[in-house]
mmCIF file of C-alpha atoms and ligand atoms in Angstrom:
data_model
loop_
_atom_site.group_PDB
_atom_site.id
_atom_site.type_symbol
_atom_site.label_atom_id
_atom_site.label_comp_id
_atom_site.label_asym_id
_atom_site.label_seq_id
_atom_site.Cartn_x
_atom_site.Cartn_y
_atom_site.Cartn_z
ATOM 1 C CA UNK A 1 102.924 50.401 85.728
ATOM 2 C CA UNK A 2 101.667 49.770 88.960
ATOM 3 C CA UNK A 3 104.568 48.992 90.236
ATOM 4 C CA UNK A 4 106.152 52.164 89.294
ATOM 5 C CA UNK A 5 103.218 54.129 91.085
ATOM 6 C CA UNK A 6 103.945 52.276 93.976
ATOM 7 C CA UNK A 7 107.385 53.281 93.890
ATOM 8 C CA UNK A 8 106.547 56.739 93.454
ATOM 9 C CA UNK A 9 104.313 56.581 96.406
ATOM 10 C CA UNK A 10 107.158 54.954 98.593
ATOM 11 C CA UNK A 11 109.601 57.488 97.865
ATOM 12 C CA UNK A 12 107.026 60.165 98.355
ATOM 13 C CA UNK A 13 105.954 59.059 101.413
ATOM 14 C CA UNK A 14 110.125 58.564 102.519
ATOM 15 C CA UNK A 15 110.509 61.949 101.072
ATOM 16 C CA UNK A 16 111.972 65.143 103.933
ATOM 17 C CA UNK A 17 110.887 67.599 100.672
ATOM 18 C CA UNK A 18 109.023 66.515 97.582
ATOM 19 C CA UNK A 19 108.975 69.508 94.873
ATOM 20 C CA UNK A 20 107.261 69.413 91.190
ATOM 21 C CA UNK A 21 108.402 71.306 87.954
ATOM 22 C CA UNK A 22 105.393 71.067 85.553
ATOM 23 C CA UNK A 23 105.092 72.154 82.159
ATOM 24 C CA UNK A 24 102.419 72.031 79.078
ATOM 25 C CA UNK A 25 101.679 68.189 79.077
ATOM 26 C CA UNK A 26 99.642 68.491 82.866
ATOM 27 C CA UNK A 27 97.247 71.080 81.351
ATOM 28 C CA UNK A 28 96.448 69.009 78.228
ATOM 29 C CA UNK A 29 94.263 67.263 79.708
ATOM 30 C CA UNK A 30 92.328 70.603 80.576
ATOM 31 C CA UNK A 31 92.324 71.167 76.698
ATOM 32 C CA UNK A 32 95.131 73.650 76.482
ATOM 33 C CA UNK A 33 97.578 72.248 73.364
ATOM 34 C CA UNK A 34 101.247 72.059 74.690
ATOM 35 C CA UNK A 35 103.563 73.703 72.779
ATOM 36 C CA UNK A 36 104.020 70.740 70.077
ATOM 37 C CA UNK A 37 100.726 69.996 69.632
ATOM 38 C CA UNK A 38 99.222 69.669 66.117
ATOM 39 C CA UNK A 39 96.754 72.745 65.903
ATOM 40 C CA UNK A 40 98.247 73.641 68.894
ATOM 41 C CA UNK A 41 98.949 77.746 68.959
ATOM 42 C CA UNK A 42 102.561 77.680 67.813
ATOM 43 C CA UNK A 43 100.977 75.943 64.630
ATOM 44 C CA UNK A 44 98.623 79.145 64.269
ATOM 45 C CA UNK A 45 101.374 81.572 65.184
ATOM 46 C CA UNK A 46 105.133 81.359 64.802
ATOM 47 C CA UNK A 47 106.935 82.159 67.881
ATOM 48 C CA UNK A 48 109.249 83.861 66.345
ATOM 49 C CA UNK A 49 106.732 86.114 64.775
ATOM 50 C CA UNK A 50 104.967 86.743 67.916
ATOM 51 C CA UNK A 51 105.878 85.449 70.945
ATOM 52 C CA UNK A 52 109.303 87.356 71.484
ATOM 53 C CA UNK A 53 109.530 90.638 73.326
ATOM 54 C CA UNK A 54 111.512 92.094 70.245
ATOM 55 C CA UNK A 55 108.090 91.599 68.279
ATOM 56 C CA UNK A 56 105.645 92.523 70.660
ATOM 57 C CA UNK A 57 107.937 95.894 71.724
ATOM 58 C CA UNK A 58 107.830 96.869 67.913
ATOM 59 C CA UNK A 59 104.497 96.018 67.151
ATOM 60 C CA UNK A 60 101.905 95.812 70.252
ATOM 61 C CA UNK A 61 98.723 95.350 67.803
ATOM 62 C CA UNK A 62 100.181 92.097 66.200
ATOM 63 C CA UNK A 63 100.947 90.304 69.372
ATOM 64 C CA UNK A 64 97.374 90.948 71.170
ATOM 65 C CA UNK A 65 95.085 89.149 68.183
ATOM 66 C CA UNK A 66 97.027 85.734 69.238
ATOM 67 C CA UNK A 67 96.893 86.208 72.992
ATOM 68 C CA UNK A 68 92.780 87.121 71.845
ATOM 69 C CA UNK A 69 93.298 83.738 70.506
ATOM 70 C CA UNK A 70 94.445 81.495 72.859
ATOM 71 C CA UNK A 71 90.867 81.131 74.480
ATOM 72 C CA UNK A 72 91.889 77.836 76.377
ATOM 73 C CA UNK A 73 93.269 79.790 78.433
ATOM 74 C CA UNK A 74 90.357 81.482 79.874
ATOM 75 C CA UNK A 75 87.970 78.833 80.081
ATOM 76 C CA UNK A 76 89.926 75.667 81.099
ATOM 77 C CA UNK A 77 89.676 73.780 84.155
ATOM 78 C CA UNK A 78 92.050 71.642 86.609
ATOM 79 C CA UNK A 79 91.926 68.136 85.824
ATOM 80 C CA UNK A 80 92.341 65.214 88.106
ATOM 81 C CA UNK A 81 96.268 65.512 87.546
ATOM 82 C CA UNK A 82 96.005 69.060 89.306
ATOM 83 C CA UNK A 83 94.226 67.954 91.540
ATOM 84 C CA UNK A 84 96.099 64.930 92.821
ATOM 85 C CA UNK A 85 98.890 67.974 93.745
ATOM 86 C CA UNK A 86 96.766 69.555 95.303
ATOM 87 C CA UNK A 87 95.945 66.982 97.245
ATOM 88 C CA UNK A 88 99.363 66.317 97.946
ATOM 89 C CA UNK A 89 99.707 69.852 99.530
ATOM 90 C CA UNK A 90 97.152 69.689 101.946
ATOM 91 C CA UNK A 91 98.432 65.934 102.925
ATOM 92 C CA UNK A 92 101.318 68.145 103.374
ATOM 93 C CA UNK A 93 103.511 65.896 100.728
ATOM 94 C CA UNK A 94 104.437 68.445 98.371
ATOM 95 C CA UNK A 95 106.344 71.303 99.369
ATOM 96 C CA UNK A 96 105.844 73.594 96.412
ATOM 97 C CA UNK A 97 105.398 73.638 92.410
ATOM 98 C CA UNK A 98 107.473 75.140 90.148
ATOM 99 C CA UNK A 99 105.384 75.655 86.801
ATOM 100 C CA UNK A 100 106.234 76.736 83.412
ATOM 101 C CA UNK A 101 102.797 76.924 82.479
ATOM 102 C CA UNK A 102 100.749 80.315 82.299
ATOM 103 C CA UNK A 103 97.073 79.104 82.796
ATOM 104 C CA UNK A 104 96.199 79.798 86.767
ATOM 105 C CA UNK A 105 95.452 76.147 86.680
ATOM 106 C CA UNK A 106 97.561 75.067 89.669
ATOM 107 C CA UNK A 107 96.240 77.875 91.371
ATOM 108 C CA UNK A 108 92.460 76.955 90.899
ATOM 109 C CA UNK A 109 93.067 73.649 91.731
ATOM 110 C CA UNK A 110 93.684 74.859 95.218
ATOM 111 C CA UNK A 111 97.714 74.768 96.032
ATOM 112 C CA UNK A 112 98.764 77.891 97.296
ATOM 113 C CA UNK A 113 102.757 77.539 96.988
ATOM 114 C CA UNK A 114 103.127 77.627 93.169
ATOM 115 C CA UNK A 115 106.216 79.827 91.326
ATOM 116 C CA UNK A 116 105.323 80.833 88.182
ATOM 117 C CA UNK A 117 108.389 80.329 86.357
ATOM 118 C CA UNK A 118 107.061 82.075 83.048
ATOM 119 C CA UNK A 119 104.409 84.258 84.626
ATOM 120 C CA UNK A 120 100.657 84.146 84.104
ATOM 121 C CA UNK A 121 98.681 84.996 81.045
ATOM 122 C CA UNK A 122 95.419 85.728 82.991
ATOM 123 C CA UNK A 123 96.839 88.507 83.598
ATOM 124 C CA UNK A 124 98.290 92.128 81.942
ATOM 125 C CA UNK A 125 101.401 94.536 82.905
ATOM 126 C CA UNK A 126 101.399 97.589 82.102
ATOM 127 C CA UNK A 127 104.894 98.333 80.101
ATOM 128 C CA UNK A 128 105.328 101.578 81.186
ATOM 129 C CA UNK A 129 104.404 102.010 84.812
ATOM 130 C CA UNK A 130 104.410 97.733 86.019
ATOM 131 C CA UNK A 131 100.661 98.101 87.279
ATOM 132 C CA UNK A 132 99.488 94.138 86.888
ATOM 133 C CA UNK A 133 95.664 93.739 86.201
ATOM 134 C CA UNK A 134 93.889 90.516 85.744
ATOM 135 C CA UNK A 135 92.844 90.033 81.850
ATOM 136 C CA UNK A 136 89.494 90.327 82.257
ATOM 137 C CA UNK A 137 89.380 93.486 84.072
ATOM 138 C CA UNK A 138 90.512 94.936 80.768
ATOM 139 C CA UNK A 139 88.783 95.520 77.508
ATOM 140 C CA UNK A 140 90.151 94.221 74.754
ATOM 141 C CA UNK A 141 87.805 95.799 72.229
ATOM 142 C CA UNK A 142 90.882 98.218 70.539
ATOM 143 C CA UNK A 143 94.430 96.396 70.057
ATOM 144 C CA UNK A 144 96.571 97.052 71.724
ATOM 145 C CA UNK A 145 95.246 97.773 75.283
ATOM 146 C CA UNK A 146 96.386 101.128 77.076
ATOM 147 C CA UNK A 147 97.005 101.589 80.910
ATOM 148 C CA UNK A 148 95.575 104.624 82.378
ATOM 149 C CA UNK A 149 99.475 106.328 82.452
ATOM 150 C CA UNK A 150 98.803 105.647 78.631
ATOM 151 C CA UNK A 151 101.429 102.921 78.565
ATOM 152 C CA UNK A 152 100.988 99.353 76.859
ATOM 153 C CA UNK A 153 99.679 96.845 78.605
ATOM 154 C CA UNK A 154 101.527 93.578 77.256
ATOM 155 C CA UNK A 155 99.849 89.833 79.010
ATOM 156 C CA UNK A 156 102.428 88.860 81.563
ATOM 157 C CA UNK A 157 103.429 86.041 80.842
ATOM 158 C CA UNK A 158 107.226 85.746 80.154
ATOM 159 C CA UNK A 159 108.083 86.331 76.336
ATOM 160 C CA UNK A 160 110.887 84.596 74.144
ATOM 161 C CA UNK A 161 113.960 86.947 75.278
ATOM 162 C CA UNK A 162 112.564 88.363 78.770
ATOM 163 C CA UNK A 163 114.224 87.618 81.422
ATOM 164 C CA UNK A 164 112.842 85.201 84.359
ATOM 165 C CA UNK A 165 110.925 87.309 87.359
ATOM 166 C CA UNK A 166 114.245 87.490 89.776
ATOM 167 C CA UNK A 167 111.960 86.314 92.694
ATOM 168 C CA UNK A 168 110.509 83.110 91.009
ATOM 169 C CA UNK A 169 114.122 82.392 89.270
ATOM 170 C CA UNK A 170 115.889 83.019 93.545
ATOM 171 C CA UNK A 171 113.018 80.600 94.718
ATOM 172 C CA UNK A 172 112.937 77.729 92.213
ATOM 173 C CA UNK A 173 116.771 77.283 92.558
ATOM 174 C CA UNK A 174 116.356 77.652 96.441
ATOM 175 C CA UNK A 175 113.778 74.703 95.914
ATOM 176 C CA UNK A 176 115.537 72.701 93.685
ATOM 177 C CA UNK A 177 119.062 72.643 95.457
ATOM 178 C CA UNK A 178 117.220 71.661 98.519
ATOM 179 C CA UNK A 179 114.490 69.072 97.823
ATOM 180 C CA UNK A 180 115.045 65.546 97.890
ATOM 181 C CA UNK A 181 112.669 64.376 95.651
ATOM 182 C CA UNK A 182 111.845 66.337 92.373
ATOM 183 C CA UNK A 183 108.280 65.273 90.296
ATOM 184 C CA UNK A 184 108.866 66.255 86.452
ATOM 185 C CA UNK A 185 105.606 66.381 84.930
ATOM 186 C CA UNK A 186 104.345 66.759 81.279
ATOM 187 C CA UNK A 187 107.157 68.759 80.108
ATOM 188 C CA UNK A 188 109.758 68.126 77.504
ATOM 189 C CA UNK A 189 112.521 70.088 79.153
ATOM 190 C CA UNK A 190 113.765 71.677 76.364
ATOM 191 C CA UNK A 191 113.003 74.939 77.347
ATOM 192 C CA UNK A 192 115.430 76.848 79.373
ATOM 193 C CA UNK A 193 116.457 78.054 81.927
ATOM 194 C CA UNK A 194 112.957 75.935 83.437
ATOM 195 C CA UNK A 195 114.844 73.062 82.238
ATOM 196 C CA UNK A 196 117.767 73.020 84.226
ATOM 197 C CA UNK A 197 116.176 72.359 87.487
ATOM 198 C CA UNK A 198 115.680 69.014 87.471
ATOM 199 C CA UNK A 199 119.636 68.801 86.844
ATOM 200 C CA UNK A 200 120.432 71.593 89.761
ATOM 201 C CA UNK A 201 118.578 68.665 91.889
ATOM 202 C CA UNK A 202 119.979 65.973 90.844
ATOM 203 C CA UNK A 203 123.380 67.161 90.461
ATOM 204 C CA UNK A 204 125.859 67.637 93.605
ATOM 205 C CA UNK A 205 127.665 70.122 92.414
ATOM 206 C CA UNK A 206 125.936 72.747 91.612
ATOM 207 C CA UNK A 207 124.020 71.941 95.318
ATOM 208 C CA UNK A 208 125.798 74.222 97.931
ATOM 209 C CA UNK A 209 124.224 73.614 101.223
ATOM 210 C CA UNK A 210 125.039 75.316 104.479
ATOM 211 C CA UNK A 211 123.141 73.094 107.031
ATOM 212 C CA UNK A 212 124.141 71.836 110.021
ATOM 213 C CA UNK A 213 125.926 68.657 108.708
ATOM 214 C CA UNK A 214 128.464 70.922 106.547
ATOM 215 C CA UNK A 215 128.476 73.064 109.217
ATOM 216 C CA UNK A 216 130.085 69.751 111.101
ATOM 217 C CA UNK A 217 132.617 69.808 108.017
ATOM 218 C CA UNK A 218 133.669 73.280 108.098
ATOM 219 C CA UNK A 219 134.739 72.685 111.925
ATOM 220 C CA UNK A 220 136.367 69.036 110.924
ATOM 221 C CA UNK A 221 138.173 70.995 107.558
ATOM 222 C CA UNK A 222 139.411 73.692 109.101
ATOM 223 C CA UNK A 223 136.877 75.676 107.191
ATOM 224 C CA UNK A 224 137.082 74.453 103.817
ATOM 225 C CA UNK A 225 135.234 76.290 101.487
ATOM 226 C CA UNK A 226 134.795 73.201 98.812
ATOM 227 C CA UNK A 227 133.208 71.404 101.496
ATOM 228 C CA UNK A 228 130.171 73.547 101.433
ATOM 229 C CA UNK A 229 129.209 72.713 97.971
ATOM 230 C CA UNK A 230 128.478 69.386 98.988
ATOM 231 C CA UNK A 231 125.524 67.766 100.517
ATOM 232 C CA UNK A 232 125.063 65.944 102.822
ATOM 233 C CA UNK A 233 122.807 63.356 100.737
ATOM 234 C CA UNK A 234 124.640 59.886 98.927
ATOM 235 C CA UNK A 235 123.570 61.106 95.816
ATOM 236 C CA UNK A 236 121.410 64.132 94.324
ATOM 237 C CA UNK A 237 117.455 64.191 94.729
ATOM 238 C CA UNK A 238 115.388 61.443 92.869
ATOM 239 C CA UNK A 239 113.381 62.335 89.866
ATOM 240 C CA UNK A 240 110.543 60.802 88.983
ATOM 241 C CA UNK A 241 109.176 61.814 85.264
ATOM 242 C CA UNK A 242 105.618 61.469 84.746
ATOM 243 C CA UNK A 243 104.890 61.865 80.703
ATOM 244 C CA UNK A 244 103.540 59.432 78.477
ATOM 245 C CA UNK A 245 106.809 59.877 76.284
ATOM 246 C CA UNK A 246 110.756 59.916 77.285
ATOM 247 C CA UNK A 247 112.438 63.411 77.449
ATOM 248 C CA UNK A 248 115.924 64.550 77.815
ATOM 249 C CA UNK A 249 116.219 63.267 81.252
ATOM 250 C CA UNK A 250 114.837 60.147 80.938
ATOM 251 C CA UNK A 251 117.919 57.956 80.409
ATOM 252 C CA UNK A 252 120.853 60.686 82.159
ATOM 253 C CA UNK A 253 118.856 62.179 84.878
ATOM 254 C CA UNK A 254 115.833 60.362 85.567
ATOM 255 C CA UNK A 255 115.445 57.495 88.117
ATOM 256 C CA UNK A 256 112.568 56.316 86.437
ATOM 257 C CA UNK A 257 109.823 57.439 84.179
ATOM 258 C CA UNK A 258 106.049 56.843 85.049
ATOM 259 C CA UNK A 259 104.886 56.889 80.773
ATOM 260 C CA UNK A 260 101.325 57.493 81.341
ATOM 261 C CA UNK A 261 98.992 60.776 81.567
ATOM 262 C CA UNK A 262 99.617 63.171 84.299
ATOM 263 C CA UNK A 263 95.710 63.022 85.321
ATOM 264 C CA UNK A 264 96.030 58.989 85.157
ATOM 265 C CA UNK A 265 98.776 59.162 87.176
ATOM 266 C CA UNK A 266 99.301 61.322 89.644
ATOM 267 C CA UNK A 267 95.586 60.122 91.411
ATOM 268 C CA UNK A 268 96.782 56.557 91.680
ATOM 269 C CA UNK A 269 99.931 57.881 93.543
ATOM 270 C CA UNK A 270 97.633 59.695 95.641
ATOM 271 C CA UNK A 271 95.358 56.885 96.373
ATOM 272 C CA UNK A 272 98.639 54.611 96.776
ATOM 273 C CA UNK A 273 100.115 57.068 99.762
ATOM 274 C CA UNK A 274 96.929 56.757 101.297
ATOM 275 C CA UNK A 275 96.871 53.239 100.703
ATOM 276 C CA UNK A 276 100.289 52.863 102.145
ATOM 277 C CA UNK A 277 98.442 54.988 105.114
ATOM 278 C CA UNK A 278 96.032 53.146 106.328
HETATM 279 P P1 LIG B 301 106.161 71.069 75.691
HETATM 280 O O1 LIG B 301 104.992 71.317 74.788
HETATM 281 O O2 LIG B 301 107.526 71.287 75.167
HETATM 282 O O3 LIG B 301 106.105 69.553 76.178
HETATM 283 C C1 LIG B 301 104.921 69.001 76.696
HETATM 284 C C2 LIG B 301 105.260 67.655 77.282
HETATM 285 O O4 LIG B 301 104.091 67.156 77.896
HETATM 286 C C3 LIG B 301 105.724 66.608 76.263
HETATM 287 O O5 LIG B 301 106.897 65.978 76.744
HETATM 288 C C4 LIG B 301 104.554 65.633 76.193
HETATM 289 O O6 LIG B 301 104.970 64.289 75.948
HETATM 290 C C5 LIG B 301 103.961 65.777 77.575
HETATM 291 N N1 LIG B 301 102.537 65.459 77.684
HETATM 292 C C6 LIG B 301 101.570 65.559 76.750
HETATM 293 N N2 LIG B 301 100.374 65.192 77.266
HETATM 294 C C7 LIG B 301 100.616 64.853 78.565
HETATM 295 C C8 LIG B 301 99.782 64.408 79.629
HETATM 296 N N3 LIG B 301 98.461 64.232 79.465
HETATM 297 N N4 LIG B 301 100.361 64.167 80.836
HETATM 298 C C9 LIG B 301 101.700 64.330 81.024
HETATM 299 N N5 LIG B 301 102.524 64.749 80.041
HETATM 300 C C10 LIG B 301 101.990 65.017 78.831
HETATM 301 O O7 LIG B 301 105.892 71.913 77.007
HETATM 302 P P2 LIG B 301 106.881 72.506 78.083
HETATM 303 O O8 LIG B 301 107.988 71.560 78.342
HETATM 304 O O9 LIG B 301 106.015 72.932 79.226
HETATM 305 O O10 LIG B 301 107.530 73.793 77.408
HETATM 306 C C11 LIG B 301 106.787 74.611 76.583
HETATM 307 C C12 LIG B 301 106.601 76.067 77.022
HETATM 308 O O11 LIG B 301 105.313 76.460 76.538
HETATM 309 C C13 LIG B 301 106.550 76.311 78.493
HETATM 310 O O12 LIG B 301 107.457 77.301 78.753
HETATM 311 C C14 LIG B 301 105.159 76.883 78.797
HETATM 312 O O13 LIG B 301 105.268 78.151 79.414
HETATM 313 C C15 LIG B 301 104.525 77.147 77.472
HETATM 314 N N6 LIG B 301 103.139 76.648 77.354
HETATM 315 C C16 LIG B 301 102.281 76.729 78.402
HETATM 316 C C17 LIG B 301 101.000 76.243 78.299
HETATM 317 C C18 LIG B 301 100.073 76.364 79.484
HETATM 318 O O14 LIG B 301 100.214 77.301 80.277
HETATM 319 N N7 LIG B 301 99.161 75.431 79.671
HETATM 320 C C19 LIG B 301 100.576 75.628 77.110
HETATM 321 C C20 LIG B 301 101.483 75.568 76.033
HETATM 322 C C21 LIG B 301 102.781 76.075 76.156
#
């Protein structure tokens, strides 16, 4: 294990852009149940039943009781594995984090660049006239809430059938097809389209870069288009996987997999950079 934190820290340290995806599995240690939990919410409430935007749109009142429920959410706190990426921001070693979660935990922890893939929960949109409010500032006393334009106020986080917000689905790719080194982090990547950016990194051909180097080929290639979608790396960005089980990616996309917890983890690679530092 040690080994492999070293080796994280290495190619962290070699790294020209280090990005994370996160998902559930970071913010279990804060006490919110990832999706697969046992007694986690998706055992209280079936998705289907009321996490899609079909089921909220046609009835408002039966979605709200389980976002009423999910009181995690309000009261959690980072842990030391939000933290330790925090920390990496300000040592200027992590360029951004793309999260599926919806708990404002990143954000508390203190990084400032983080794309909310599926929104944020803490907070309501109004369904009518877009007017985002933080939950709180809301009362919650008759279901469902009402905006002042007498609209519905729905949480906004990203529902089962919504589509991604345009500006954090335009940034992640933009992040992902140009980072060299891609931290996966407590999630199962299963759900999509979150899951495909560890394999836009990793993959060369779905990485079009126009950068000097191509720029190079164009001139040498008479302009060949193809060229472009090619970078100018050996291979596609590393991807380190820190989860205490193997995913998906483990054995196709993966270079290696740190099994441990995310708030075990991620503070030894931060105390091995600095380490490696001094
Ligand atoms: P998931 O539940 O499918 O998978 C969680 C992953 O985290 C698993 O692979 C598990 O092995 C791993 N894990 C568990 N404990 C861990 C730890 N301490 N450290 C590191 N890894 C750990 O979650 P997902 O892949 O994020 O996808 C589920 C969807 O559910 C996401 O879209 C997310 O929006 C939503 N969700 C969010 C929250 C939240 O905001 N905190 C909580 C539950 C679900």
């Amino acid at each position: 294990m040690q080994n492999l934190i070293e080796r994280a820290a290495q190619a962290i340290r070699r790294s020209r852009k280090t990005i994370a995806l996160t998902g559930a599995g970071i913010s279990a240690e804060s006490g919110i149940p990832t999706f697969r939990d046992p007694g986690g919410l998706w055992d209280r409430y079936d998705p289907e039943e009321y996490a899609t935007i079909q089921a909220f749109r046609s009835d408002p009142a039966k979605g709200w009781p389980m976002m009423k429920d999910f009181t995690e959410l309000k009261t959690a706190k980072p842990n030391p594995g939000h933290h330790g990426l925090a920390q990496l921001e300000q040592m200027g070693m992590l360029h951004c984090i793309i999260t599926q979660n919806v708990d404002n935990l990143h954000q508390a922890a203190g990084n400032r660049d983080v794309i909310e893939f599926h929104g944020n929960m803490r907070q309501v949109v109004c369904m009518s006239c877009r007017k985002l409010l933080p939950l709180d500032e809301i009362s919650l006393d008759t279901l469902p809430p009402y905006c002042s334009c007498k609209g519905v106020f729905k949480p906004a986080g990203v529902f089962f059938g919504e589509p991604i917000p345009v500006d954090a689905m335009y940034r992640s790719q933009e992040a992902a097809q140009s980072c060299d080194l891609i931290l996966v982090i407590g999630t199962s990547t299963v759900v999509y389209p979150a899951a495909d950016i560890p394999r836009i990194s990793k993959d060369l051909e779905k990485k079009p870069k126009y950068n000097s180097v191509n720029l190079c080929h164009i001139k040498r290639y008479g302009g060949r288009r193809e060229v472009l979608s090619y970078s100018p790396k050996e291979s596609g960005a590393q991807v380190i996987e820190i989860n205490p089980e193997k995913t998906d990616l483990t054995q196709r996309i993966s270079d290696f997999i740190i099994q441990e917890k995310a708030g075990v983890a991620i503070p030894q690679i931060v105390a091995a950079i600095k380490a490696m530092a001094s």
